CSV table of C-alpha atoms in Angstrom, one decimal:
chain,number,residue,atom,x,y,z
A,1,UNK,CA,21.6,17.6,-3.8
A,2,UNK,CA,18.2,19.0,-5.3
A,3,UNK,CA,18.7,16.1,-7.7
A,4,UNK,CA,19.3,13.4,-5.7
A,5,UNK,CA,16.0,14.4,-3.7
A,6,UNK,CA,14.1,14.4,-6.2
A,7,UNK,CA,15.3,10.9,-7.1
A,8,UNK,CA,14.6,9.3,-4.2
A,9,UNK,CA,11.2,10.8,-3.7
A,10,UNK,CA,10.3,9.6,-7.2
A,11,UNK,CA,11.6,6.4,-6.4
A,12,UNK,CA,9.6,6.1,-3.7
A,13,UNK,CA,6.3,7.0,-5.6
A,14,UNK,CA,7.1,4.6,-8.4
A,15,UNK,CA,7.8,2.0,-6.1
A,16,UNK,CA,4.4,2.7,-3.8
A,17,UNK,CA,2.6,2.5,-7.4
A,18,UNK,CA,4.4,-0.9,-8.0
A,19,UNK,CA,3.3,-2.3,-4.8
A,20,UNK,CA,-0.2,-1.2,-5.3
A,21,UNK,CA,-0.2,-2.5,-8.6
A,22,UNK,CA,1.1,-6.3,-7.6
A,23,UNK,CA,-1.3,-6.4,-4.6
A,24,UNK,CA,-4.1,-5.4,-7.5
A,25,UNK,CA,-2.7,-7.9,-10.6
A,26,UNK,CA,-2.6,-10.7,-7.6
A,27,UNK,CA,-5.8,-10.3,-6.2
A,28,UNK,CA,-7.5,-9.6,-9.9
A,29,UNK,CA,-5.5,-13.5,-10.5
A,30,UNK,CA,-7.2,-15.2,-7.4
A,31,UNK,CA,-10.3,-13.9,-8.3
A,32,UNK,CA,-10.7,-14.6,-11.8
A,33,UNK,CA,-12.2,-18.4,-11.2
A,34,UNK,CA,-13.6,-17.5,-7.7
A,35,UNK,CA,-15.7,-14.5,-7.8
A,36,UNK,CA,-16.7,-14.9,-4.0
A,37,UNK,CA,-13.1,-15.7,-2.7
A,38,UNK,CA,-11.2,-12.8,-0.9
A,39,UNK,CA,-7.7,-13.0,-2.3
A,40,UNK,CA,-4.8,-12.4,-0.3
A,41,UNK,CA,-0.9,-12.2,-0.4
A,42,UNK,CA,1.5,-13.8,2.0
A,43,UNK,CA,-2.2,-13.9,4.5
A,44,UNK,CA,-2.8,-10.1,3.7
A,45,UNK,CA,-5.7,-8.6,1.9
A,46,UNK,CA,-5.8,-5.4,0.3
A,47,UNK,CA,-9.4,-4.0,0.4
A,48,UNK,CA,-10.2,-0.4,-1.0
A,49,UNK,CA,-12.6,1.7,1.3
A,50,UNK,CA,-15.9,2.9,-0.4
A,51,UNK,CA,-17.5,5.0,2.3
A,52,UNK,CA,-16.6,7.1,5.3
A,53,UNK,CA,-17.4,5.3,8.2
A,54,UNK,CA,-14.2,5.3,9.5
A,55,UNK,CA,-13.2,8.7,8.9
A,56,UNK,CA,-10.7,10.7,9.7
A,57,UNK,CA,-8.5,7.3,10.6
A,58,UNK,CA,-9.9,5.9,7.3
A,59,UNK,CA,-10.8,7.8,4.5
A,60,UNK,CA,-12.8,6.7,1.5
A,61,UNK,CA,-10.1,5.8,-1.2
A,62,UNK,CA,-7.5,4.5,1.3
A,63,UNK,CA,-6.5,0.9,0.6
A,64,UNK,CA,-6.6,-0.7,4.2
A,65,UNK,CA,-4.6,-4.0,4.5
A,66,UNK,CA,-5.9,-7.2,6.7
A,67,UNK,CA,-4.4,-9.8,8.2
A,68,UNK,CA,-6.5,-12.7,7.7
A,69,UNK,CA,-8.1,-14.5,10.6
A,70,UNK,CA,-10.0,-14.1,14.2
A,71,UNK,CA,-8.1,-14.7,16.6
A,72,UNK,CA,-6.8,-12.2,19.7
A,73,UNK,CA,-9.5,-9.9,18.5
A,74,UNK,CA,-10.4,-7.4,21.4
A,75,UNK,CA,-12.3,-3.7,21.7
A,76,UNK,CA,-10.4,-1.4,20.2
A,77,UNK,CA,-9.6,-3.4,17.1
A,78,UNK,CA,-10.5,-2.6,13.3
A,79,UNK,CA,-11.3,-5.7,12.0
A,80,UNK,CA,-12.8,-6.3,8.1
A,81,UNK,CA,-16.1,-8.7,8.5
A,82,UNK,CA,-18.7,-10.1,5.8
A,83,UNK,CA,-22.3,-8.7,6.2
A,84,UNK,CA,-24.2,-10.4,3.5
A,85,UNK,CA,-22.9,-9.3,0.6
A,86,UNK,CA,-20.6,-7.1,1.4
A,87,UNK,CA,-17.3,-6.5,3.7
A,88,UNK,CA,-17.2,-3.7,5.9
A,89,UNK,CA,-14.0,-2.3,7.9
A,90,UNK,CA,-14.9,-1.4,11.6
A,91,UNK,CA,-13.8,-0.9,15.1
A,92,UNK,CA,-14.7,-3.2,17.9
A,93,UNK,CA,-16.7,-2.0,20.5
A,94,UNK,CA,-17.6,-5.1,22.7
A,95,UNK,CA,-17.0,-8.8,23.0
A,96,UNK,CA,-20.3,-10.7,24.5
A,97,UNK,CA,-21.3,-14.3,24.4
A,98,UNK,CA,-24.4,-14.5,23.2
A,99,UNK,CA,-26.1,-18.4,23.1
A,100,UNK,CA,-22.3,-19.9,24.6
A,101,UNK,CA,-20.6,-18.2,21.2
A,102,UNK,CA,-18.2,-14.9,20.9
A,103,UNK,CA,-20.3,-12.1,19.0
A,104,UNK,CA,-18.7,-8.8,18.3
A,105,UNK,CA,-20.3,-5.1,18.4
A,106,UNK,CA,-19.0,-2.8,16.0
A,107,UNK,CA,-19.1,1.0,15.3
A,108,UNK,CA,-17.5,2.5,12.3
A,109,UNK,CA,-15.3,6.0,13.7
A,110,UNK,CA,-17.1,8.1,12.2
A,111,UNK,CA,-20.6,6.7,13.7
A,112,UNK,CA,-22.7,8.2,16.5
A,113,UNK,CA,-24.2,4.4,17.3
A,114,UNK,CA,-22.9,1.0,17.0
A,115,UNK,CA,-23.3,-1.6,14.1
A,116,UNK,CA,-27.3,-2.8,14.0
A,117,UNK,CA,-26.1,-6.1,13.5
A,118,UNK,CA,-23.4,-8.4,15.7
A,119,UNK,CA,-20.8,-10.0,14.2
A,120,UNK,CA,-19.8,-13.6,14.7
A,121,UNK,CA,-15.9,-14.6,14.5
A,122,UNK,CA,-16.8,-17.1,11.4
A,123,UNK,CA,-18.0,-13.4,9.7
A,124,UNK,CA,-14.4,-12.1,10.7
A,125,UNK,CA,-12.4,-11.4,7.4
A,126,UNK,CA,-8.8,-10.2,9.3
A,127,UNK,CA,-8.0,-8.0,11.4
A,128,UNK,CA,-6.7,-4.2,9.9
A,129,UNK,CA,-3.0,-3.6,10.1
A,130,UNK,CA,-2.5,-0.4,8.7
A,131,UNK,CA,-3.7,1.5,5.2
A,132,UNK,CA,-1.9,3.1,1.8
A,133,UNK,CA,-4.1,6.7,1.6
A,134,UNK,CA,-5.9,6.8,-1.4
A,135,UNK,CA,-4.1,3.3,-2.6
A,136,UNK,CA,-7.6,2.3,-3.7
A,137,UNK,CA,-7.8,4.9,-6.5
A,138,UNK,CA,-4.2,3.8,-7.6
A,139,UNK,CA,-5.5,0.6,-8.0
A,140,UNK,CA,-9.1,1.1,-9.6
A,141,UNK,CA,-6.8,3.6,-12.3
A,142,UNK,CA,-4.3,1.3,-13.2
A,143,UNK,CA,-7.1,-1.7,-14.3
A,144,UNK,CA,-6.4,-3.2,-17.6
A,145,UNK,CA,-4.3,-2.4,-20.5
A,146,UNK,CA,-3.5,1.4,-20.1
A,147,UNK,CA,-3.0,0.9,-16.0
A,148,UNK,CA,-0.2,-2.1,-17.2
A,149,UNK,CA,1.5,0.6,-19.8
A,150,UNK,CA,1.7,3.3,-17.1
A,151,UNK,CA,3.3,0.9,-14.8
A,152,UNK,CA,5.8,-0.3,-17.0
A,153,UNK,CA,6.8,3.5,-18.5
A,154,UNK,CA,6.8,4.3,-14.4
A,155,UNK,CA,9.4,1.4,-14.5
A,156,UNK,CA,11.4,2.3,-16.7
A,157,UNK,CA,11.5,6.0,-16.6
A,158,UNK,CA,12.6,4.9,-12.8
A,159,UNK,CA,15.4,3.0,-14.2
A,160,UNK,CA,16.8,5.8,-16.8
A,161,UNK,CA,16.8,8.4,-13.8
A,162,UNK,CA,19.1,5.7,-12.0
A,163,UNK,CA,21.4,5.4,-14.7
A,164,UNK,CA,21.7,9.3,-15.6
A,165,UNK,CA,22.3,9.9,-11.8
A,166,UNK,CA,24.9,6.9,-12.1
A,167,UNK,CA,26.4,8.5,-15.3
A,168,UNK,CA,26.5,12.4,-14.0
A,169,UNK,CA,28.0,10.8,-10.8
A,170,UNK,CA,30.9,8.9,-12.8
A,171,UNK,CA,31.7,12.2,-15.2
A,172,UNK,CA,32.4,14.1,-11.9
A,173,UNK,CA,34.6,12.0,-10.8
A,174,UNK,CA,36.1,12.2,-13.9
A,175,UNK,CA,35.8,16.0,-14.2
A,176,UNK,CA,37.5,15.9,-10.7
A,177,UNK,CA,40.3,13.7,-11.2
A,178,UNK,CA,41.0,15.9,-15.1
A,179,UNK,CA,41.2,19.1,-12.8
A,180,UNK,CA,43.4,17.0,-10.2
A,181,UNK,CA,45.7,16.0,-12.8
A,182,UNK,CA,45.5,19.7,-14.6
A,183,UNK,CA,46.6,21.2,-11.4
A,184,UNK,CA,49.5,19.0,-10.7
A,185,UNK,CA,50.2,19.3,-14.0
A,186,UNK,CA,50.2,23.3,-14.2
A,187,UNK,CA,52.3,23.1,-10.8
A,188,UNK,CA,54.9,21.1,-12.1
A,189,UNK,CA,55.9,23.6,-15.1
Protein backbone atom coordinates (compact mmCIF):
# COMPACT_ATOMS: atom_id res chain seq x y z
CA UNK A 1 0.00 0.00 0.00
CA UNK A 2 3.10 2.21 1.25
CA UNK A 3 4.22 1.46 -2.29
CA UNK A 4 1.66 2.34 -4.31
CA UNK A 5 1.51 5.82 -2.39
CA UNK A 6 4.55 6.57 -3.04
CA UNK A 7 4.01 5.94 -6.70
CA UNK A 8 1.38 7.95 -7.28
CA UNK A 9 2.76 10.86 -5.32
CA UNK A 10 5.89 10.64 -7.45
CA UNK A 11 3.85 10.48 -10.36
CA UNK A 12 2.35 13.40 -9.64
CA UNK A 13 5.61 15.44 -9.00
CA UNK A 14 7.07 14.20 -12.24
CA UNK A 15 4.16 14.96 -14.11
CA UNK A 16 3.76 18.75 -12.36
CA UNK A 17 7.63 19.07 -13.46
CA UNK A 18 6.61 17.97 -17.02
CA UNK A 19 3.97 20.51 -17.29
CA UNK A 20 6.16 23.20 -16.08
CA UNK A 21 8.68 22.21 -18.23
CA UNK A 22 6.34 22.29 -21.65
CA UNK A 23 4.75 25.55 -20.61
CA UNK A 24 8.73 26.75 -20.32
CA UNK A 25 10.22 24.84 -23.73
CA UNK A 26 6.90 26.58 -25.48
CA UNK A 27 7.16 29.90 -24.36
CA UNK A 28 11.26 29.80 -24.72
CA UNK A 29 10.02 28.70 -28.71
CA UNK A 30 7.62 31.78 -29.23
CA UNK A 31 10.04 33.87 -27.99
CA UNK A 32 13.08 33.09 -29.60
CA UNK A 33 12.36 35.50 -32.89
CA UNK A 34 10.07 37.91 -30.85
CA UNK A 35 11.80 39.02 -27.82
CA UNK A 36 8.78 41.47 -26.90
CA UNK A 37 5.95 38.90 -27.64
CA UNK A 38 4.22 37.32 -24.52
CA UNK A 39 3.96 33.65 -25.54
CA UNK A 40 1.06 31.69 -24.61
CA UNK A 41 -0.45 28.14 -24.89
CA UNK A 42 -3.96 27.22 -25.92
CA UNK A 43 -4.56 31.51 -24.79
CA UNK A 44 -2.71 30.91 -21.37
CA UNK A 45 0.48 32.50 -20.30
CA UNK A 46 2.68 31.25 -17.74
CA UNK A 47 4.42 34.24 -15.97
CA UNK A 48 6.84 33.59 -12.91
CA UNK A 49 6.43 36.23 -10.04
CA UNK A 50 9.59 38.26 -9.08
CA UNK A 51 8.43 40.25 -6.05
CA UNK A 52 5.89 40.10 -3.28
CA UNK A 53 3.26 42.31 -4.03
CA UNK A 54 0.79 39.93 -3.92
CA UNK A 55 1.71 38.07 -0.95
CA UNK A 56 0.41 35.74 0.90
CA UNK A 57 -2.15 34.83 -2.22
CA UNK A 58 1.00 35.12 -4.46
CA UNK A 59 4.31 34.47 -3.42
CA UNK A 60 7.48 35.39 -5.17
CA UNK A 61 8.51 32.12 -7.13
CA UNK A 62 4.90 31.00 -7.91
CA UNK A 63 4.20 30.61 -11.60
CA UNK A 64 0.73 32.42 -12.01
CA UNK A 65 -1.19 31.45 -15.25
CA UNK A 66 -3.30 34.21 -17.44
CA UNK A 67 -5.85 34.02 -19.62
CA UNK A 68 -5.25 36.37 -22.29
CA UNK A 69 -7.53 39.26 -22.90
CA UNK A 70 -9.71 42.21 -21.24
CA UNK A 71 -12.77 41.55 -21.27
CA UNK A 72 -15.45 41.07 -18.03
CA UNK A 73 -12.69 42.46 -16.01
CA UNK A 74 -14.28 43.90 -12.63
CA UNK A 75 -12.80 44.86 -8.87
CA UNK A 76 -11.79 42.06 -7.29
CA UNK A 77 -9.92 40.60 -10.31
CA UNK A 78 -5.98 39.84 -10.62
CA UNK A 79 -5.21 40.73 -13.83
CA UNK A 80 -1.33 40.74 -15.44
CA UNK A 81 -0.83 44.39 -17.25
CA UNK A 82 2.24 45.99 -19.16
CA UNK A 83 3.79 49.03 -17.41
CA UNK A 84 6.53 50.09 -19.57
CA UNK A 85 8.81 47.58 -19.55
CA UNK A 86 7.60 45.30 -17.47
CA UNK A 87 4.41 43.14 -16.51
CA UNK A 88 3.01 43.26 -13.24
CA UNK A 89 0.30 40.85 -11.65
CA UNK A 90 -2.36 42.84 -9.53
CA UNK A 91 -5.75 43.09 -8.04
CA UNK A 92 -8.32 45.51 -9.33
CA UNK A 93 -9.51 47.98 -7.18
CA UNK A 94 -11.77 50.36 -9.36
CA UNK A 95 -13.15 50.75 -12.81
CA UNK A 96 -13.46 54.70 -13.84
CA UNK A 97 -13.87 56.34 -17.12
CA UNK A 98 -11.49 58.71 -17.35
CA UNK A 99 -11.62 61.02 -20.95
CA UNK A 100 -14.93 58.55 -22.29
CA UNK A 101 -12.30 55.37 -21.83
CA UNK A 102 -12.24 52.36 -19.10
CA UNK A 103 -9.00 52.91 -16.80
CA UNK A 104 -8.40 50.43 -14.10
CA UNK A 105 -6.88 51.10 -10.42
CA UNK A 106 -4.74 48.48 -9.09
CA UNK A 107 -3.25 47.52 -5.70
CA UNK A 108 -0.93 44.61 -5.40
CA UNK A 109 -2.29 42.39 -1.85
CA UNK A 110 0.35 42.98 -0.10
CA UNK A 111 0.20 46.96 -0.69
CA UNK A 112 -0.98 49.61 1.80
CA UNK A 113 -1.97 52.12 -1.35
CA UNK A 114 -3.11 51.56 -4.79
CA UNK A 115 -0.98 51.35 -8.07
CA UNK A 116 0.55 55.25 -8.84
CA UNK A 117 -0.36 54.66 -12.29
CA UNK A 118 -3.96 53.55 -14.03
CA UNK A 119 -4.17 51.10 -16.25
CA UNK A 120 -5.92 51.10 -19.64
CA UNK A 121 -7.61 47.75 -20.98
CA UNK A 122 -5.06 47.95 -24.22
CA UNK A 123 -2.26 47.54 -21.19
CA UNK A 124 -4.36 44.39 -19.98
CA UNK A 125 -2.14 41.21 -20.58
CA UNK A 126 -5.06 38.48 -19.14
CA UNK A 127 -6.73 38.03 -16.54
CA UNK A 128 -5.06 35.47 -13.53
CA UNK A 129 -6.62 32.10 -13.26
CA UNK A 130 -4.84 30.43 -10.77
CA UNK A 131 -0.93 29.72 -9.90
CA UNK A 132 1.67 26.49 -9.62
CA UNK A 133 3.68 27.56 -6.07
CA UNK A 134 7.08 28.07 -6.67
CA UNK A 135 6.57 26.71 -10.54
CA UNK A 136 8.74 29.65 -11.47
CA UNK A 137 11.86 28.24 -9.86
CA UNK A 138 11.03 24.76 -11.62
CA UNK A 139 11.19 26.47 -14.59
CA UNK A 140 14.25 28.99 -14.26
CA UNK A 141 16.18 25.38 -13.02
CA UNK A 142 15.33 23.28 -15.66
CA UNK A 143 16.80 26.03 -18.63
CA UNK A 144 19.01 24.48 -21.13
CA UNK A 145 20.86 21.38 -21.43
CA UNK A 146 21.06 19.99 -17.76
CA UNK A 147 17.14 21.15 -17.07
CA UNK A 148 16.33 18.80 -20.57
CA UNK A 149 18.43 15.71 -18.99
CA UNK A 150 16.68 15.97 -15.57
CA UNK A 151 13.49 15.96 -17.31
CA UNK A 152 14.00 13.14 -19.38
CA UNK A 153 15.80 10.83 -16.37
CA UNK A 154 12.35 12.24 -14.36
CA UNK A 155 10.67 10.46 -17.37
CA UNK A 156 11.94 7.60 -17.37
CA UNK A 157 12.64 6.77 -13.91
CA UNK A 158 8.61 7.46 -13.87
CA UNK A 159 8.23 4.86 -16.42
CA UNK A 160 10.57 2.01 -14.68
CA UNK A 161 8.57 2.51 -11.31
CA UNK A 162 5.33 1.76 -13.46
CA UNK A 163 6.71 -1.27 -14.84
CA UNK A 164 8.24 -2.71 -11.50
CA UNK A 165 4.86 -1.92 -9.85
CA UNK A 166 3.23 -3.76 -13.05
CA UNK A 167 5.81 -6.66 -12.67
CA UNK A 168 5.54 -7.06 -8.58
CA UNK A 169 1.72 -6.91 -9.18
CA UNK A 170 1.75 -9.80 -11.89
CA UNK A 171 4.28 -12.17 -9.63
CA UNK A 172 1.64 -11.94 -6.91
CA UNK A 173 -0.87 -13.08 -8.79
CA UNK A 174 1.27 -15.63 -9.71
CA UNK A 175 2.59 -16.29 -6.12
CA UNK A 176 -1.20 -16.55 -5.38
CA UNK A 177 -2.46 -18.70 -7.83
CA UNK A 178 1.19 -21.29 -7.07
CA UNK A 179 -0.16 -21.31 -3.28
CA UNK A 180 -3.92 -21.88 -4.73
CA UNK A 181 -2.89 -24.64 -6.70
CA UNK A 182 -0.30 -26.05 -3.75
CA UNK A 183 -3.22 -26.09 -1.48
CA UNK A 184 -5.56 -27.96 -3.59
CA UNK A 185 -2.97 -29.95 -4.41
CA UNK A 186 -1.79 -30.91 -0.69
CA UNK A 187 -5.73 -31.39 -0.05
CA UNK A 188 -6.18 -33.76 -2.58
CA UNK A 189 -3.41 -36.37 -1.24
Amino acid sequence: MMRKFLSILFNVAVSFIIIVSLLYIISTAQTRNNPDYIPSVLGFTPLTVVSASMSPGIETGDMVIIRKGSKNIKPGDVITYRLEDMLVTHRVKNVTDANATEVFITQGDANSIPDFKIVERGNILGKYVFKIPMGGYIKASLRGLPGIMILIGLILISMMIEVLNYTIARLDKVKNLVDHQMFFNKQSM
